[in-house]
Amino acid sequence: MAPNTSPDKSRNAALFERARKLIPGGVNSPVRAFKAVGGTPRFVQRAQGAYFWDADGQRYIDYIGSWGPMILGHGHPAVVEAVQKAVLEGFSYGAPTEREVELAEEIVKLVPSIEMLRLVSSGTEAGMSAIRLARGATGRSKIIKFEGCYHGHADALLVKAGSGLATFGNPTSAGVPPEVVQHTLVLEYNHIAQLEEAFAIHGSSTACLIIEPIAGNMNFVRASVPFMKRCRELCTQHGALLVFDEVMTGFRVALGGAQSVYAKSIPGFQPDMTVMGKVIGGGMPLAAFGGTRAVMEQLAPQGPVYQAGTLSGNPVATACGLATLKEIGKPGFYEDLGHKTQRLISGLQAEADKAGVDFCGDSEGGMFGFFLLKELPQNYAKVMTTDNARFNTLFHGLLDRGIYIAPALYEAGFMSAAHTDADIAETVAAAGDVFKLLSK
Ligand code: KE4
């Protein structure tokens, strides 16, 4: 289909208008509405490899990849074949299947801290269940999370920092009663002194600390090694569970997830529980949470903590996940992916430097982030010092040139095995043009 270039006849705009009549904001997940950046969302017609084509037939180099799952690129032949085969055997049974066991065996093999796991259908469901399990396993109610980290939209986790140090959080969403978040403590990411004070006051009644080890929901902010070390030590000291939310980083930053990256700097490092999603489903609705046997055996039907799901371990989704894990487990996969991501970031940096635009970026494996700032921010408040208008100019400048990055400055970016050097060169050249606009 030849691209339609007349904006007033844009099919994207027509579809968006139709969608908004029936679906709140015209989207089934808020970030897709382009509210933070303005303009008309691109309605995807189809995707293949590193690209998607929108309803107007425009092609984009895709650096979102469904917010992480499409690490192989869209439509990888081996994954398509596995899914096609699976659907012919049936869509869903509500009964156990061999593939769920195979997927569990694969994940346990790749993530040593996980001795047992449960499959669910979304990262939110996995995170919510992990919190309930931590509370049930410890008999405690309090949980610690960090400002800028997102763990899905379960009520207890939709919390922003309280008024002062180590005070309990306030809801970030209407419809969440204050009593639901009264046990949720929100601390500043990478703030060791605050973490220590919180444990000194609440340690004995804290069920868990949940953290994004590399925070992709504030673009790309790493937990410092000393900070992560203290999280582990304080959880151990006070009998709280360290829960790694690796929904985004799991199988994305390394085959063993972010925990394998931290284990290189902190000998023997392991969380007590891990929440996973995105890549393990390869784009199908599949997520998981797992941990030590002692904790996981508290889950129904074995233990007293209830958790369930009609489509949990769905046979088509597990086929997609298994085929994806098979490909990413091949030798050299993450080395190649990581080099590509690094080449993108260094190319963008060079263009920004040439144009005299403040820019910094970071990446790990196939996940990256960048900021229109002089230095990498270490917490949410610093991330949000980015000038919105400048980011929006960058976003739309790239979009107009066929480059699709996250429509919000607090979101990360994702490279796939399908992106080529030519795609990266095209992206860097487009950014070079846009940086010139920003340097005026
Ligand atoms: P889902 O319920 O969206 O599958 O997963 C929630 C979740 C949990 N933990 C982390 C670290 C996550 O990043 C997510 C979801 N990430 C967002 C992107 N920042 C998904 C995109 C969206 O909300 O539409």
Tab-separated table of C-alpha atoms and ligand atoms in Angstrom:
chain	number	residue	atom	x	y	z
A	1	MET	CA	0.000	0.000	0.000
A	2	ALA	CA	1.524	3.339	-0.997
A	3	PRO	CA	1.984	5.558	2.070
A	4	ASN	CA	-0.760	8.123	2.612
A	5	THR	CA	0.953	11.450	3.312
A	6	SER	CA	-1.973	13.872	3.602
A	7	PRO	CA	-2.485	14.379	7.389
A	8	ASP	CA	-6.136	15.459	7.039
A	9	LYS	CA	-6.917	12.151	5.315
A	10	SER	CA	-4.749	10.255	7.794
A	11	ARG	CA	-6.224	6.884	8.586
A	12	ASN	CA	-4.424	7.082	11.942
A	13	ALA	CA	-6.422	10.200	12.795
A	14	ALA	CA	-9.686	8.665	11.577
A	15	LEU	CA	-9.052	5.491	13.560
A	16	PHE	CA	-8.089	7.488	16.658
A	17	GLU	CA	-11.362	9.439	16.403
A	18	ARG	CA	-13.345	6.200	16.069
A	19	ALA	CA	-11.432	4.567	18.915
A	20	ARG	CA	-11.995	7.474	21.317
A	21	LYS	CA	-15.760	7.055	20.957
A	22	LEU	CA	-15.620	3.534	22.398
A	23	ILE	CA	-12.341	3.085	24.277
A	24	PRO	CA	-11.233	5.516	27.020
A	25	GLY	CA	-8.575	7.750	25.485
A	26	GLY	CA	-8.846	5.631	22.334
A	27	VAL	CA	-6.327	3.138	23.669
A	28	ASN	CA	-6.155	0.014	25.767
A	29	SER	CA	-3.153	1.217	27.710
A	30	PRO	CA	-2.603	4.911	28.547
A	31	VAL	CA	0.959	5.424	27.301
A	32	ARG	CA	-0.159	4.529	23.757
A	33	ALA	CA	-2.322	7.665	23.531
A	34	PHE	CA	0.652	10.016	22.981
A	35	LYS	CA	-0.768	12.203	25.783
A	36	ALA	CA	2.693	13.089	27.092
A	37	VAL	CA	4.005	14.110	23.648
A	38	GLY	CA	0.846	15.207	21.842
A	39	GLY	CA	-0.155	14.306	18.313
A	40	THR	CA	-1.886	11.270	16.821
A	41	PRO	CA	-0.902	7.750	17.824
A	42	ARG	CA	0.180	5.499	14.972
A	43	PHE	CA	-2.245	2.599	14.519
A	44	VAL	CA	-0.139	-0.412	13.605
A	45	GLN	CA	-1.267	-2.271	10.485
A	46	ARG	CA	1.455	-4.925	10.570
A	47	ALA	CA	4.996	-5.478	11.796
A	48	GLN	CA	7.966	-7.494	10.564
A	49	GLY	CA	11.518	-7.660	11.914
A	50	ALA	CA	12.620	-4.254	13.200
A	51	TYR	CA	9.740	-2.404	11.545
A	52	PHE	CA	6.043	-1.725	11.679
A	53	TRP	CA	3.766	-0.045	9.150
A	54	ASP	CA	0.993	2.255	10.368
A	55	ALA	CA	-2.558	2.670	9.039
A	56	ASP	CA	-1.240	5.201	6.502
A	57	GLY	CA	1.319	2.746	5.221
A	58	GLN	CA	4.266	4.608	6.768
A	59	ARG	CA	7.183	2.439	7.882
A	60	TYR	CA	8.865	2.982	11.254
A	61	ILE	CA	12.005	1.540	12.789
A	62	ASP	CA	10.522	0.212	16.024
A	63	TYR	CA	12.484	0.813	19.263
A	64	ILE	CA	9.528	-0.086	21.504
A	65	GLY	CA	8.879	-3.647	20.329
A	66	SER	CA	5.690	-3.918	22.415
A	67	TRP	CA	7.586	-2.364	25.388
A	68	GLY	CA	10.170	-5.131	25.485
A	69	PRO	CA	8.748	-8.519	24.421
A	70	MET	CA	9.822	-8.410	20.756
A	71	ILE	CA	13.531	-8.991	21.429
A	72	LEU	CA	13.820	-11.162	18.294
A	73	GLY	CA	12.008	-8.586	16.184
A	74	HIS	CA	8.469	-8.999	14.872
A	75	GLY	CA	7.464	-12.262	13.215
A	76	HIS	CA	10.556	-14.389	13.831
A	77	PRO	CA	9.976	-17.477	11.638
A	78	ALA	CA	10.745	-20.048	14.352
A	79	VAL	CA	8.366	-18.319	16.774
A	80	VAL	CA	5.615	-17.958	14.153
A	81	GLU	CA	5.940	-21.661	13.316
A	82	ALA	CA	5.738	-22.647	17.004
A	83	VAL	CA	2.613	-20.533	17.536
A	84	GLN	CA	0.938	-21.792	14.338
A	85	LYS	CA	1.565	-25.395	15.451
A	86	ALA	CA	0.268	-24.687	18.951
A	87	VAL	CA	-3.010	-23.089	17.846
A	88	LEU	CA	-3.809	-26.166	15.751
A	89	GLU	CA	-3.626	-28.240	18.954
A	90	GLY	CA	-6.035	-25.960	20.778
A	91	PHE	CA	-6.192	-22.434	22.230
A	92	SER	CA	-6.743	-23.007	25.925
A	93	TYR	CA	-7.662	-25.918	28.149
A	94	GLY	CA	-7.748	-24.743	31.754
A	95	ALA	CA	-5.763	-27.873	32.494
A	96	PRO	CA	-2.034	-28.524	32.899
A	97	THR	CA	0.147	-29.076	29.814
A	98	GLU	CA	3.673	-30.349	29.206
A	99	ARG	CA	4.714	-26.998	27.716
A	100	GLU	CA	4.129	-25.213	31.026
A	101	VAL	CA	6.516	-27.689	32.648
A	102	GLU	CA	9.047	-27.194	29.849
A	103	LEU	CA	8.854	-23.399	30.210
A	104	ALA	CA	9.216	-23.621	33.990
A	105	GLU	CA	12.243	-25.905	33.534
A	106	GLU	CA	13.803	-23.427	31.073
A	107	ILE	CA	13.312	-20.434	33.368
A	108	VAL	CA	14.632	-22.295	36.425
A	109	LYS	CA	17.668	-23.318	34.383
A	110	LEU	CA	18.376	-19.750	33.284
A	111	VAL	CA	17.619	-17.939	36.562
A	112	PRO	CA	19.346	-19.799	39.450
A	113	SER	CA	17.536	-17.797	42.160
A	114	ILE	CA	14.221	-19.291	40.983
A	115	GLU	CA	13.585	-22.772	42.383
A	116	MET	CA	9.839	-22.722	41.655
A	117	LEU	CA	7.547	-20.405	39.726
A	118	ARG	CA	3.962	-19.762	38.721
A	119	LEU	CA	2.903	-18.590	35.249
A	120	VAL	CA	0.325	-15.811	34.915
A	121	SER	CA	-0.903	-13.523	32.118
A	122	SER	CA	0.566	-10.093	32.805
A	123	GLY	CA	3.339	-8.341	34.689
A	124	THR	CA	0.737	-6.647	36.866
A	125	GLU	CA	-0.715	-10.000	37.855
A	126	ALA	CA	2.762	-11.345	38.577
A	127	GLY	CA	3.743	-8.334	40.689
A	128	MET	CA	0.453	-8.278	42.579
A	129	SER	CA	0.738	-12.001	43.315
A	130	ALA	CA	4.359	-11.677	44.425
A	131	ILE	CA	3.385	-8.993	46.948
A	132	ARG	CA	0.552	-11.136	48.315
A	133	LEU	CA	2.884	-14.124	48.544
A	134	ALA	CA	5.566	-12.080	50.323
A	135	ARG	CA	2.987	-10.907	52.844
A	136	GLY	CA	1.606	-14.409	53.303
A	137	ALA	CA	5.033	-16.016	53.597
A	138	THR	CA	6.308	-13.495	56.181
A	139	GLY	CA	3.042	-12.729	57.987
A	140	ARG	CA	3.923	-9.045	57.600
A	141	SER	CA	2.027	-6.228	55.829
A	142	LYS	CA	4.449	-3.443	54.958
A	143	ILE	CA	6.133	-3.226	51.564
A	144	ILE	CA	8.873	-0.897	50.326
A	145	LYS	CA	8.968	0.415	46.758
A	146	PHE	CA	10.816	3.263	45.064
A	147	GLU	CA	9.696	6.458	43.401
A	148	GLY	CA	9.886	6.071	39.629
A	149	CYS	CA	9.567	2.307	39.696
A	150	TYR	CA	6.404	0.833	38.171
A	151	HIS	CA	5.294	-2.666	39.056
A	152	GLY	CA	1.945	-2.809	37.261
A	153	HIS	CA	-1.354	-1.295	38.318
A	154	ALA	CA	-2.272	-3.344	41.414
A	155	ASP	CA	-3.779	-0.983	44.015
A	156	ALA	CA	-1.074	-1.437	46.649
A	157	LEU	CA	1.570	-0.426	44.127
A	158	LEU	CA	-0.076	2.716	42.712
A	159	VAL	CA	1.592	4.873	45.323
A	160	LYS	CA	3.695	8.003	45.296
A	161	ALA	CA	6.107	9.070	47.966
A	162	GLY	CA	4.627	10.255	51.215
A	163	SER	CA	5.198	13.744	52.595
A	164	GLY	CA	8.386	13.025	54.520
A	165	LEU	CA	11.092	10.483	55.092
A	166	ALA	CA	9.900	6.925	55.685
A	167	THR	CA	6.270	8.008	55.688
A	168	PHE	CA	3.664	5.909	53.977
A	169	GLY	CA	2.617	6.631	50.436
A	170	ASN	CA	-0.421	8.309	48.921
A	171	PRO	CA	-2.376	6.827	46.023
A	172	THR	CA	-1.282	7.902	42.532
A	173	SER	CA	-4.651	6.890	41.140
A	174	ALA	CA	-8.251	7.729	41.892
A	175	GLY	CA	-10.149	4.707	43.116
A	176	VAL	CA	-7.357	3.513	45.394
A	177	PRO	CA	-8.519	4.023	48.988
A	178	PRO	CA	-5.810	5.424	51.320
A	179	GLU	CA	-6.100	2.385	53.565
A	180	VAL	CA	-4.980	0.157	50.693
A	181	VAL	CA	-1.654	1.979	50.409
A	182	GLN	CA	-1.140	2.624	54.107
A	183	HIS	CA	1.367	-0.229	54.268
A	184	THR	CA	3.350	0.888	51.224
A	185	LEU	CA	6.486	2.889	51.915
A	186	VAL	CA	7.894	4.821	48.937
A	187	LEU	CA	11.586	5.707	49.081
A	188	GLU	CA	13.991	7.512	46.777
A	189	TYR	CA	15.835	5.224	44.375
A	190	ASN	CA	19.576	4.986	45.108
A	191	HIS	CA	19.206	6.747	48.504
A	192	ILE	CA	21.081	4.485	50.944
A	193	ALA	CA	20.632	6.602	54.074
A	194	GLN	CA	16.862	6.745	53.563
A	195	LEU	CA	16.746	2.981	52.954
A	196	GLU	CA	18.652	2.313	56.177
A	197	GLU	CA	16.401	4.627	58.163
A	198	ALA	CA	13.273	2.976	56.759
A	199	PHE	CA	14.498	-0.458	57.780
A	200	ALA	CA	15.546	0.817	61.207
A	201	ILE	CA	11.980	1.974	61.793
A	202	HIS	CA	9.927	-0.605	59.875
A	203	GLY	CA	12.271	-3.524	59.167
A	204	SER	CA	10.622	-5.996	61.523
A	205	SER	CA	7.180	-5.434	59.966
A	206	THR	CA	8.269	-5.292	56.316
A	207	ALA	CA	7.223	-8.206	54.111
A	208	CYS	CA	9.276	-7.236	51.098
A	209	LEU	CA	11.164	-4.624	49.163
A	210	ILE	CA	10.245	-4.583	45.470
A	211	ILE	CA	12.549	-2.904	42.997
A	212	GLU	CA	13.216	-2.547	39.293
A	213	PRO	CA	16.961	-3.343	39.326
A	214	ILE	CA	17.428	-1.191	36.239
A	215	ALA	CA	14.491	1.197	36.327
A	216	GLY	CA	13.013	1.236	32.833
A	217	ASN	CA	9.966	3.156	34.023
A	218	MET	CA	12.052	6.222	34.621
A	219	ASN	CA	13.684	5.740	31.229
A	220	PHE	CA	16.937	3.998	32.241
A	221	VAL	CA	18.284	4.385	35.780
A	222	ARG	CA	20.578	1.784	37.296
A	223	ALA	CA	20.490	0.933	40.981
A	224	SER	CA	24.044	1.623	42.140
A	225	VAL	CA	25.945	-1.460	43.309
A	226	PRO	CA	26.331	-0.100	46.888
A	227	PHE	CA	22.585	0.652	46.985
A	228	MET	CA	21.649	-2.790	45.677
A	229	LYS	CA	24.074	-4.403	48.133
A	230	ARG	CA	22.349	-2.572	51.023
A	231	CYS	CA	18.904	-3.631	49.749
A	232	ARG	CA	20.052	-7.251	49.893
A	233	GLU	CA	21.768	-6.908	53.284
A	234	LEU	CA	18.892	-5.068	54.975
A	235	CYS	CA	16.276	-7.486	53.647
A	236	THR	CA	18.336	-10.402	54.942
A	237	GLN	CA	18.980	-8.699	58.277
A	238	HIS	CA	15.288	-7.919	58.890
A	239	GLY	CA	13.746	-11.055	57.364
A	240	ALA	CA	12.093	-9.152	54.501
A	241	LEU	CA	12.003	-10.625	50.994
A	242	LEU	CA	13.948	-8.919	48.205
A	243	VAL	CA	11.645	-8.952	45.168
A	244	PHE	CA	13.256	-8.173	41.791
A	245	ASP	CA	10.771	-6.831	39.295
A	246	GLU	CA	12.396	-8.091	36.089
A	247	VAL	CA	9.296	-7.798	33.941
A	248	MET	CA	11.285	-5.447	31.719
A	249	THR	CA	14.906	-6.480	32.429
A	250	GLY	CA	14.339	-10.254	32.516
A	251	PHE	CA	15.929	-11.902	29.447
A	252	ARG	CA	16.206	-8.344	28.076
A	253	VAL	CA	19.440	-7.056	29.639
A	254	ALA	CA	21.086	-10.496	29.893
A	255	LEU	CA	20.074	-14.148	29.612
A	256	GLY	CA	20.046	-14.320	33.429
A	257	GLY	CA	18.327	-10.946	33.774
A	258	ALA	CA	19.571	-7.943	35.750
A	259	GLN	CA	20.235	-10.160	38.770
A	260	SER	CA	23.007	-11.864	36.782
A	261	VAL	CA	24.510	-8.424	36.053
A	262	TYR	CA	24.524	-7.501	39.754
A	263	ALA	CA	25.939	-10.919	40.689
A	264	LYS	CA	29.087	-9.930	38.771
A	265	SER	CA	29.687	-7.058	41.223
A	266	ILE	CA	28.103	-8.578	44.333
A	267	PRO	CA	29.372	-12.167	44.765
A	268	GLY	CA	26.525	-14.637	45.332
A	269	PHE	CA	23.868	-11.962	44.857
A	270	GLN	CA	20.327	-13.326	44.475
A	271	PRO	CA	16.887	-11.851	45.125
A	272	ASP	CA	14.333	-13.928	47.061
A	273	MET	CA	11.644	-13.554	44.398
A	274	THR	CA	11.638	-12.478	40.764
A	275	VAL	CA	8.746	-11.088	38.754
A	276	MET	CA	9.011	-11.640	35.004
A	277	GLY	CA	7.005	-10.876	31.869
A	278	LYS	CA	7.357	-9.407	28.385
A	279	VAL	CA	10.219	-11.400	26.771
A	280	ILE	CA	9.164	-14.705	28.389
A	281	GLY	CA	5.917	-14.527	26.427
A	282	GLY	CA	7.547	-13.375	23.189
A	283	GLY	CA	4.660	-10.961	22.655
A	284	MET	CA	1.872	-13.213	23.907
A	285	PRO	CA	0.128	-12.639	27.280
A	286	LEU	CA	2.469	-14.504	29.625
A	287	ALA	CA	4.302	-13.513	32.816
A	288	ALA	CA	5.627	-15.315	35.872
A	289	PHE	CA	6.782	-14.937	39.422
A	290	GLY	CA	9.183	-17.291	41.135
A	291	GLY	CA	11.571	-17.689	43.994
A	292	THR	CA	12.848	-20.024	46.654
A	293	ARG	CA	10.944	-23.249	47.206
A	294	ALA	CA	10.204	-22.301	50.817
A	295	VAL	CA	8.385	-19.149	49.692
A	296	MET	CA	6.698	-20.515	46.562
A	297	GLU	CA	5.275	-23.529	48.404
A	298	GLN	CA	3.106	-21.078	50.372
A	299	LEU	CA	1.009	-20.679	47.206
A	300	ALA	CA	-2.336	-22.425	46.739
A	301	PRO	CA	-3.109	-25.232	46.315
A	302	GLN	CA	0.014	-26.234	48.292
A	303	GLY	CA	-0.066	-23.377	50.798
A	304	PRO	CA	-2.399	-20.743	52.259
A	305	VAL	CA	-1.749	-17.866	49.797
A	306	TYR	CA	-4.420	-17.858	47.098
A	307	GLN	CA	-3.619	-17.058	43.454
A	308	ALA	CA	-5.282	-18.290	40.253
A	309	GLY	CA	-5.923	-17.544	36.558
A	310	THR	CA	-8.089	-18.903	33.754
A	311	LEU	CA	-5.457	-18.382	31.075
A	312	SER	CA	-2.382	-18.893	33.252
A	313	GLY	CA	0.183	-20.979	31.339
A	314	ASN	CA	-1.858	-20.635	28.151
A	315	PRO	CA	-0.645	-23.285	25.649
A	316	VAL	CA	-0.234	-20.844	22.739
A	317	ALA	CA	1.576	-18.281	24.899
A	318	THR	CA	3.908	-20.907	26.341
A	319	ALA	CA	4.739	-22.094	22.820
A	320	CYS	CA	5.600	-18.503	21.876
A	321	GLY	CA	7.670	-18.045	25.039
A	322	LEU	CA	9.562	-21.316	24.652
A	323	ALA	CA	10.419	-20.587	21.007
A	324	THR	CA	11.639	-17.120	22.023
A	325	LEU	CA	13.800	-18.432	24.873
A	326	LYS	CA	15.297	-21.004	22.494
A	327	GLU	CA	16.463	-18.276	20.127
A	328	ILE	CA	17.830	-15.900	22.786
A	329	GLY	CA	19.694	-18.801	24.407
A	330	LYS	CA	21.845	-19.273	21.310
A	331	PRO	CA	25.581	-18.443	21.706
A	332	GLY	CA	26.481	-14.802	21.100
A	333	PHE	CA	22.894	-13.528	21.098
A	334	TYR	CA	23.361	-10.976	23.901
A	335	GLU	CA	26.864	-9.974	22.835
A	336	ASP	CA	25.556	-9.028	19.381
A	337	LEU	CA	22.449	-7.358	20.789
A	338	GLY	CA	24.455	-5.419	23.375
A	339	HIS	CA	26.958	-4.166	20.800
A	340	LYS	CA	24.130	-2.925	18.585
A	341	THR	CA	22.529	-1.064	21.470
A	342	GLN	CA	25.851	0.485	22.441
A	343	ARG	CA	26.452	1.564	18.844
A	344	LEU	CA	23.080	3.295	18.809
A	345	ILE	CA	23.727	5.192	22.041
A	346	SER	CA	27.248	6.237	21.053
A	347	GLY	CA	26.004	7.330	17.626
A	348	LEU	CA	23.300	9.477	19.226
A	349	GLN	CA	25.828	10.904	21.676
A	350	ALA	CA	28.177	11.885	18.827
A	351	GLU	CA	25.382	13.646	16.933
A	352	ALA	CA	24.209	15.471	20.076
A	353	ASP	CA	27.776	16.575	20.850
A	354	LYS	CA	28.154	17.844	17.276
A	355	ALA	CA	24.985	19.905	17.669
A	356	GLY	CA	25.924	21.086	21.167
A	357	VAL	CA	22.843	19.463	22.729
A	358	ASP	CA	22.981	18.128	26.307
A	359	PHE	CA	22.553	14.370	25.945
A	360	CYS	CA	23.534	11.243	27.862
A	361	GLY	CA	22.552	7.608	27.476
A	362	ASP	CA	23.097	4.175	28.914
A	363	SER	CA	22.314	0.615	27.932
A	364	GLU	CA	22.518	-2.967	29.106
A	365	GLY	CA	21.976	-5.799	26.655
A	366	GLY	CA	18.973	-4.945	24.512
A	367	MET	CA	17.587	-2.168	26.751
A	368	PHE	CA	18.597	1.461	26.523
A	369	GLY	CA	17.669	4.924	27.653
A	370	PHE	CA	18.761	8.475	26.970
A	371	PHE	CA	18.182	11.899	28.467
A	372	LEU	CA	18.491	15.462	27.223
A	373	LEU	CA	20.619	16.115	30.289
A	374	LYS	CA	24.361	16.541	30.899
A	375	GLU	CA	24.666	13.516	33.200
A	376	LEU	CA	22.794	10.319	33.878
A	377	PRO	CA	20.083	10.870	36.529
A	378	GLN	CA	20.183	8.598	39.593
A	379	ASN	CA	16.541	9.015	40.649
A	380	TYR	CA	13.076	10.012	39.500
A	381	ALA	CA	13.267	13.674	40.528
A	382	LYS	CA	16.422	14.131	38.427
A	383	VAL	CA	14.875	12.300	35.441
A	384	MET	CA	11.939	14.682	35.551
A	385	THR	CA	14.185	17.759	35.283
A	386	THR	CA	14.257	16.983	31.550
A	387	ASP	CA	12.587	19.752	29.557
A	388	ASN	CA	9.351	18.203	28.270
A	389	ALA	CA	9.092	20.468	25.238
A	390	ARG	CA	12.601	19.571	24.085
A	391	PHE	CA	11.890	15.873	24.470
A	392	ASN	CA	8.664	16.279	22.504
A	393	THR	CA	10.574	18.002	19.696
A	394	LEU	CA	12.981	15.075	19.634
A	395	PHE	CA	10.152	12.538	19.717
A	396	HIS	CA	8.168	14.088	16.883
A	397	GLY	CA	11.276	14.893	14.866
A	398	LEU	CA	12.216	11.236	14.953
A	399	LEU	CA	8.637	10.088	14.331
A	400	ASP	CA	8.392	12.296	11.251
A	401	ARG	CA	11.576	10.635	10.012
A	402	GLY	CA	10.225	7.111	10.533
A	403	ILE	CA	11.866	6.400	13.871
A	404	TYR	CA	9.578	5.182	16.653
A	405	ILE	CA	10.796	5.722	20.211
A	406	ALA	CA	8.732	5.752	23.412
A	407	PRO	CA	6.139	8.583	23.481
A	408	ALA	CA	7.191	9.581	27.000
A	409	LEU	CA	10.532	10.736	28.437
A	410	TYR	CA	10.265	8.325	31.376
A	411	GLU	CA	10.159	5.196	29.193
A	412	ALA	CA	13.061	2.998	28.076
A	413	GLY	CA	13.981	1.861	24.561
A	414	PHE	CA	14.434	-1.642	23.173
A	415	MET	CA	16.738	-3.067	20.503
A	416	SER	CA	15.937	-6.329	18.724
A	417	ALA	CA	18.020	-8.957	16.964
A	418	ALA	CA	16.323	-7.824	13.750
A	419	HIS	CA	17.664	-4.235	13.805
A	420	THR	CA	20.488	-3.869	11.302
A	421	ASP	CA	23.504	-1.580	11.208
A	422	ALA	CA	21.709	0.289	8.430
A	423	ASP	CA	18.704	0.841	10.732
A	424	ILE	CA	21.019	2.189	13.421
A	425	ALA	CA	22.779	4.462	10.929
A	426	GLU	CA	19.409	5.745	9.682
A	427	THR	CA	18.313	6.396	13.269
A	428	VAL	CA	21.512	8.245	14.145
A	429	ALA	CA	21.296	10.383	10.984
A	430	ALA	CA	17.663	11.266	11.737
A	431	ALA	CA	18.593	12.208	15.292
A	432	GLY	CA	21.432	14.352	13.922
A	433	ASP	CA	18.857	16.365	11.953
A	434	VAL	CA	16.623	16.775	14.976
A	435	PHE	CA	19.443	17.710	17.341
A	436	LYS	CA	20.169	20.632	14.984
A	437	LEU	CA	16.610	21.852	15.657
A	438	LEU	CA	17.256	21.556	19.382
A	439	SER	CA	20.537	23.425	19.285
A	440	LYS	CA	18.975	26.620	17.910
B	1	KE4	P1	1.978	-5.482	32.443
B	1	KE4	O1	0.848	-5.660	33.424
B	1	KE4	O2	1.831	-4.210	31.603
B	1	KE4	O3	2.235	-6.727	31.582
B	1	KE4	O4	3.345	-5.332	33.283
B	1	KE4	C1	3.411	-4.326	34.252
B	1	KE4	C2	4.865	-3.991	34.513
B	1	KE4	C3	5.472	-4.479	35.655
B	1	KE4	N1	6.772	-4.214	35.930
B	1	KE4	C4	7.525	-3.476	35.078
B	1	KE4	C5	8.956	-3.212	35.416
B	1	KE4	C6	6.957	-2.961	33.887
B	1	KE4	O5	7.721	-2.215	33.051
B	1	KE4	C7	5.609	-3.226	33.586
B	1	KE4	C8	4.937	-2.677	32.336
B	1	KE4	N2	5.701	-1.763	31.577
B	1	KE4	C9	4.979	-0.806	30.788
B	1	KE4	C10	5.995	0.100	30.084
B	1	KE4	N3	6.662	0.974	30.966
B	1	KE4	C11	4.043	-1.465	29.813
B	1	KE4	C12	3.445	-0.545	28.784
B	1	KE4	C13	2.056	-0.141	29.125
B	1	KE4	O6	1.776	0.086	30.322
B	1	KE4	O7	1.273	-0.032	28.169
